[in-house]
Tab-separated table of C-alpha atoms in Angstrom:
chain	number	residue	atom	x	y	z
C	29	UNK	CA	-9.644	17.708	8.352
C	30	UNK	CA	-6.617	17.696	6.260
C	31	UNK	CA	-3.077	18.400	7.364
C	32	UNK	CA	0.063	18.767	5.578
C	33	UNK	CA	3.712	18.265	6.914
C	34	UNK	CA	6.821	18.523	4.915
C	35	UNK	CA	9.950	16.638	5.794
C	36	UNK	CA	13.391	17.203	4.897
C	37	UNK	CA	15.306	14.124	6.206
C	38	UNK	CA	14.310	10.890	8.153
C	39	UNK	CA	14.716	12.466	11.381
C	40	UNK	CA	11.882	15.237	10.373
C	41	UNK	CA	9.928	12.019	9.505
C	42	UNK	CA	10.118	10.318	13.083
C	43	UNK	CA	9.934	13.784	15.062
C	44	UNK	CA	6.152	13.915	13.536
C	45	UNK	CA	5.332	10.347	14.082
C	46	UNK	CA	6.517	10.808	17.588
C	47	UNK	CA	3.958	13.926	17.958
C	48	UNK	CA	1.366	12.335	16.051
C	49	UNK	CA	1.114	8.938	18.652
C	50	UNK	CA	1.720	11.029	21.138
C	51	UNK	CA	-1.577	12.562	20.370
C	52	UNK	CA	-3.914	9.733	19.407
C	53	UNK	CA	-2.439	6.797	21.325
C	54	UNK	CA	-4.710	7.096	24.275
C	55	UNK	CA	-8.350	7.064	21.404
C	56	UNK	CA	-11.227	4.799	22.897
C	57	UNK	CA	-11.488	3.557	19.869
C	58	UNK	CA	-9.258	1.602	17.606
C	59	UNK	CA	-6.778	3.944	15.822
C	60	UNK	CA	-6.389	2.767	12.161
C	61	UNK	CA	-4.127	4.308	10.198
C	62	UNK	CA	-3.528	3.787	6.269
C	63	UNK	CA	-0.249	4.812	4.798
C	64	UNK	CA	-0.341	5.404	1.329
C	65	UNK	CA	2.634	6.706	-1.466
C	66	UNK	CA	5.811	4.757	-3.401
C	67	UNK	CA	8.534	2.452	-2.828
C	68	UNK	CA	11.043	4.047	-0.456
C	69	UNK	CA	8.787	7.443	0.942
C	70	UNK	CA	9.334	7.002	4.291
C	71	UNK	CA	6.338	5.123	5.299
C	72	UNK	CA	8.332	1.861	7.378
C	73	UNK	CA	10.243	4.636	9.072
C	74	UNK	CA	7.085	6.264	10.182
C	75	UNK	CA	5.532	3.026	11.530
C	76	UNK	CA	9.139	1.926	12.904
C	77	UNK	CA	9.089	5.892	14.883
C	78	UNK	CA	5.378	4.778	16.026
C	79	UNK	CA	6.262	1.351	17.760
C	80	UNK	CA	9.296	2.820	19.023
C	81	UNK	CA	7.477	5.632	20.547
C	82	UNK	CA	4.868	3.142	22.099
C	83	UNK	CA	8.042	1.415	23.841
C	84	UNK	CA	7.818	-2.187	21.649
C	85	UNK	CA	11.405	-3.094	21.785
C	86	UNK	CA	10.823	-5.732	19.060
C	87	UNK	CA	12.785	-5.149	15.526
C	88	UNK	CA	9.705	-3.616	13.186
C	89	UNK	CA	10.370	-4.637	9.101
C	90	UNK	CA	7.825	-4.548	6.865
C	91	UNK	CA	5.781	-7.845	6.834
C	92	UNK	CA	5.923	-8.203	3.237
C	93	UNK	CA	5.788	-11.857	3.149
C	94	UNK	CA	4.433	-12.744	6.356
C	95	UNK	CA	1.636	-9.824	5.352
C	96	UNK	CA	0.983	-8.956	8.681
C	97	UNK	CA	2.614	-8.944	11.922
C	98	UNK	CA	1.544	-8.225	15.256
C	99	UNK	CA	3.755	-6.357	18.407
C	100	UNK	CA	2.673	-5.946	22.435
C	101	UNK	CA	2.189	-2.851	23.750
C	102	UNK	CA	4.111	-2.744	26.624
C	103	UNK	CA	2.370	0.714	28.082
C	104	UNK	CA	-1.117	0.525	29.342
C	105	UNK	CA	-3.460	3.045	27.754
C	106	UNK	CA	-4.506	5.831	30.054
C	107	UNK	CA	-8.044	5.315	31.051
C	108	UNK	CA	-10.518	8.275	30.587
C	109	UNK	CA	-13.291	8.982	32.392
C	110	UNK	CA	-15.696	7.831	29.915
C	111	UNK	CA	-14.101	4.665	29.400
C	112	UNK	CA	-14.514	1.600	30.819
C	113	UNK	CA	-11.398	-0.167	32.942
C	114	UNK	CA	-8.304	0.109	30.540
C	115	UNK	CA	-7.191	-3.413	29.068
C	116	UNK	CA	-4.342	-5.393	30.351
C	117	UNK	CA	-3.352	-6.332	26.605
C	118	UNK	CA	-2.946	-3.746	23.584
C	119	UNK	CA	-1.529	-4.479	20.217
C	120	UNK	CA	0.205	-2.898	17.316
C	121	UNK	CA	-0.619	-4.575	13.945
C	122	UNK	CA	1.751	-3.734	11.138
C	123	UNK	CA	0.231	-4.965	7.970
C	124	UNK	CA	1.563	-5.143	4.293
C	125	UNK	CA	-1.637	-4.919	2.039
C	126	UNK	CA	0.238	-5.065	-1.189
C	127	UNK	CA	-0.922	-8.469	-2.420
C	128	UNK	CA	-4.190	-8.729	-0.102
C	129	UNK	CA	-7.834	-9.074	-1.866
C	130	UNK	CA	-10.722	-8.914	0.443
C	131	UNK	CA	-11.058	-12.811	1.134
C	132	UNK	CA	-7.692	-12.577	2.507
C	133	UNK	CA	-8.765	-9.402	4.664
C	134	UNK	CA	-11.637	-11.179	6.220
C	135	UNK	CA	-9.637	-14.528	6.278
C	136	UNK	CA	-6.695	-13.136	8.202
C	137	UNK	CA	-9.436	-11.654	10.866
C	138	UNK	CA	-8.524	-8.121	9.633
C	139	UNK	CA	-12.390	-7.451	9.789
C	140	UNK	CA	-12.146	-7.941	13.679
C	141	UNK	CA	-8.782	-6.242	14.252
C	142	UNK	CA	-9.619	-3.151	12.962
C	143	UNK	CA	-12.983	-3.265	14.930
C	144	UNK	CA	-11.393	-3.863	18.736
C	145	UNK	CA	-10.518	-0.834	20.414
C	146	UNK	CA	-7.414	-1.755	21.850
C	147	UNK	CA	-5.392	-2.153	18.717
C	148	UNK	CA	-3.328	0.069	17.001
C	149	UNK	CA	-3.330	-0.893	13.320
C	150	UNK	CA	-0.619	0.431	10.360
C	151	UNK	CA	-1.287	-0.478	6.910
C	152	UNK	CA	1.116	-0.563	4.272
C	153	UNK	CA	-0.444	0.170	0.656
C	154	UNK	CA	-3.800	0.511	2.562
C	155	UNK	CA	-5.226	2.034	-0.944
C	156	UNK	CA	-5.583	-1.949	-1.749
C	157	UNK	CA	-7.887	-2.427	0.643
C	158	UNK	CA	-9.981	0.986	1.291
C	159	UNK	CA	-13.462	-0.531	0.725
C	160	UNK	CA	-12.810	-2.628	3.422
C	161	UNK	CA	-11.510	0.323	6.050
C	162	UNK	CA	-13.750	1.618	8.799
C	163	UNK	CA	-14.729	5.223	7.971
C	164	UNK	CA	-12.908	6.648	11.210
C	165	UNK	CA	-9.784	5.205	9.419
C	166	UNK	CA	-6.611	8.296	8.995
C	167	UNK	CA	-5.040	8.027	5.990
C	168	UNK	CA	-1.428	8.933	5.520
C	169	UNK	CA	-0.293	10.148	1.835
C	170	UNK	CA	3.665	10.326	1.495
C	171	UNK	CA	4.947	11.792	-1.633
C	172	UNK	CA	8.951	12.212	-2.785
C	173	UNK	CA	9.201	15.597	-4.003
C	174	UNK	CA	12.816	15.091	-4.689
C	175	UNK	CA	15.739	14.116	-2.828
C	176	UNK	CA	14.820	14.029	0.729
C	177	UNK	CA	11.880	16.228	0.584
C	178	UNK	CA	8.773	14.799	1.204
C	179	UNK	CA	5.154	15.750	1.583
C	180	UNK	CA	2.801	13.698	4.312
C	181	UNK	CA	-0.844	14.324	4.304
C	182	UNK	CA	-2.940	13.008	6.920
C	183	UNK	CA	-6.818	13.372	6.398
């Protein structure tokens, strides 16, 4: 499935993160999602409009030096009737791929994060590190079409 949303301003931006967690936050199964596009697109306002909406209350930056950086999830998931008893602890990981190489994927634990089913995982430049993505993974192409137009694809 491929969907496309144009955005006019950073409001239009967080308005469809908003929908979009809305959506998927409650997945029994880890939700992995892999932003993709320039310097400056909009994808740290995205991810800042997703931990906001998920009611982390910590400052969210992009963990360019620290590479990765992981929040609380202060809401517990609702549990569906397939699912076994919900978790006490969820995370969101924010994660900065931009200088990563696949020994420091799997020495970071990245390998096991994006396996556990109670994390909510963003990736920054994710294109650095798509061999290493699960296959249920939604990718998240931003693209400047000029001034504050831009064009998001998820797929």
């Amino acid at each position: 499935m491929r969907l496309e949303f144009f955005s006019e301003s950073p409001e239009q931006t967080r308005k469809l993160a908003r929908a979009f967690i809305l959506k998927f936050k409650n997945l029994d199964q880890p939700l992995i999602l892999a932003l993709t596009g320039n310097l400056g697109v909009g994808k740290t306002c995205f991810i800042q409009t997703l931990a906001k909406a998920l009611k982390i209350k910590d400052r969210v930056i992009s963990p360019t030096f620290v590479v990765m950086k992981s929040f609380l999830i202060p809401e517990k998931r609702k549990k569906s009737r397939f699912a076994k008893a919900a978790p006490d602890k969820r995370f969101f990981w924010h994660v900065d791929c931009w200088r990563l190489e696949q020994p420091d994927f799997e020495y970071l634990g990245l390998k096991e994060i994006v396996k556990n089913n109670e994390n909510i995982v963003c990736l920054e430049w994710a294109e650095k590190v798509k061999k290493l993505l699960p296959k249920n993974t939604v990718w998240l192409k931003f693209e400047h079409l000029g001034g504050n137009k831009r064009k998001i694809t998820i797929e």
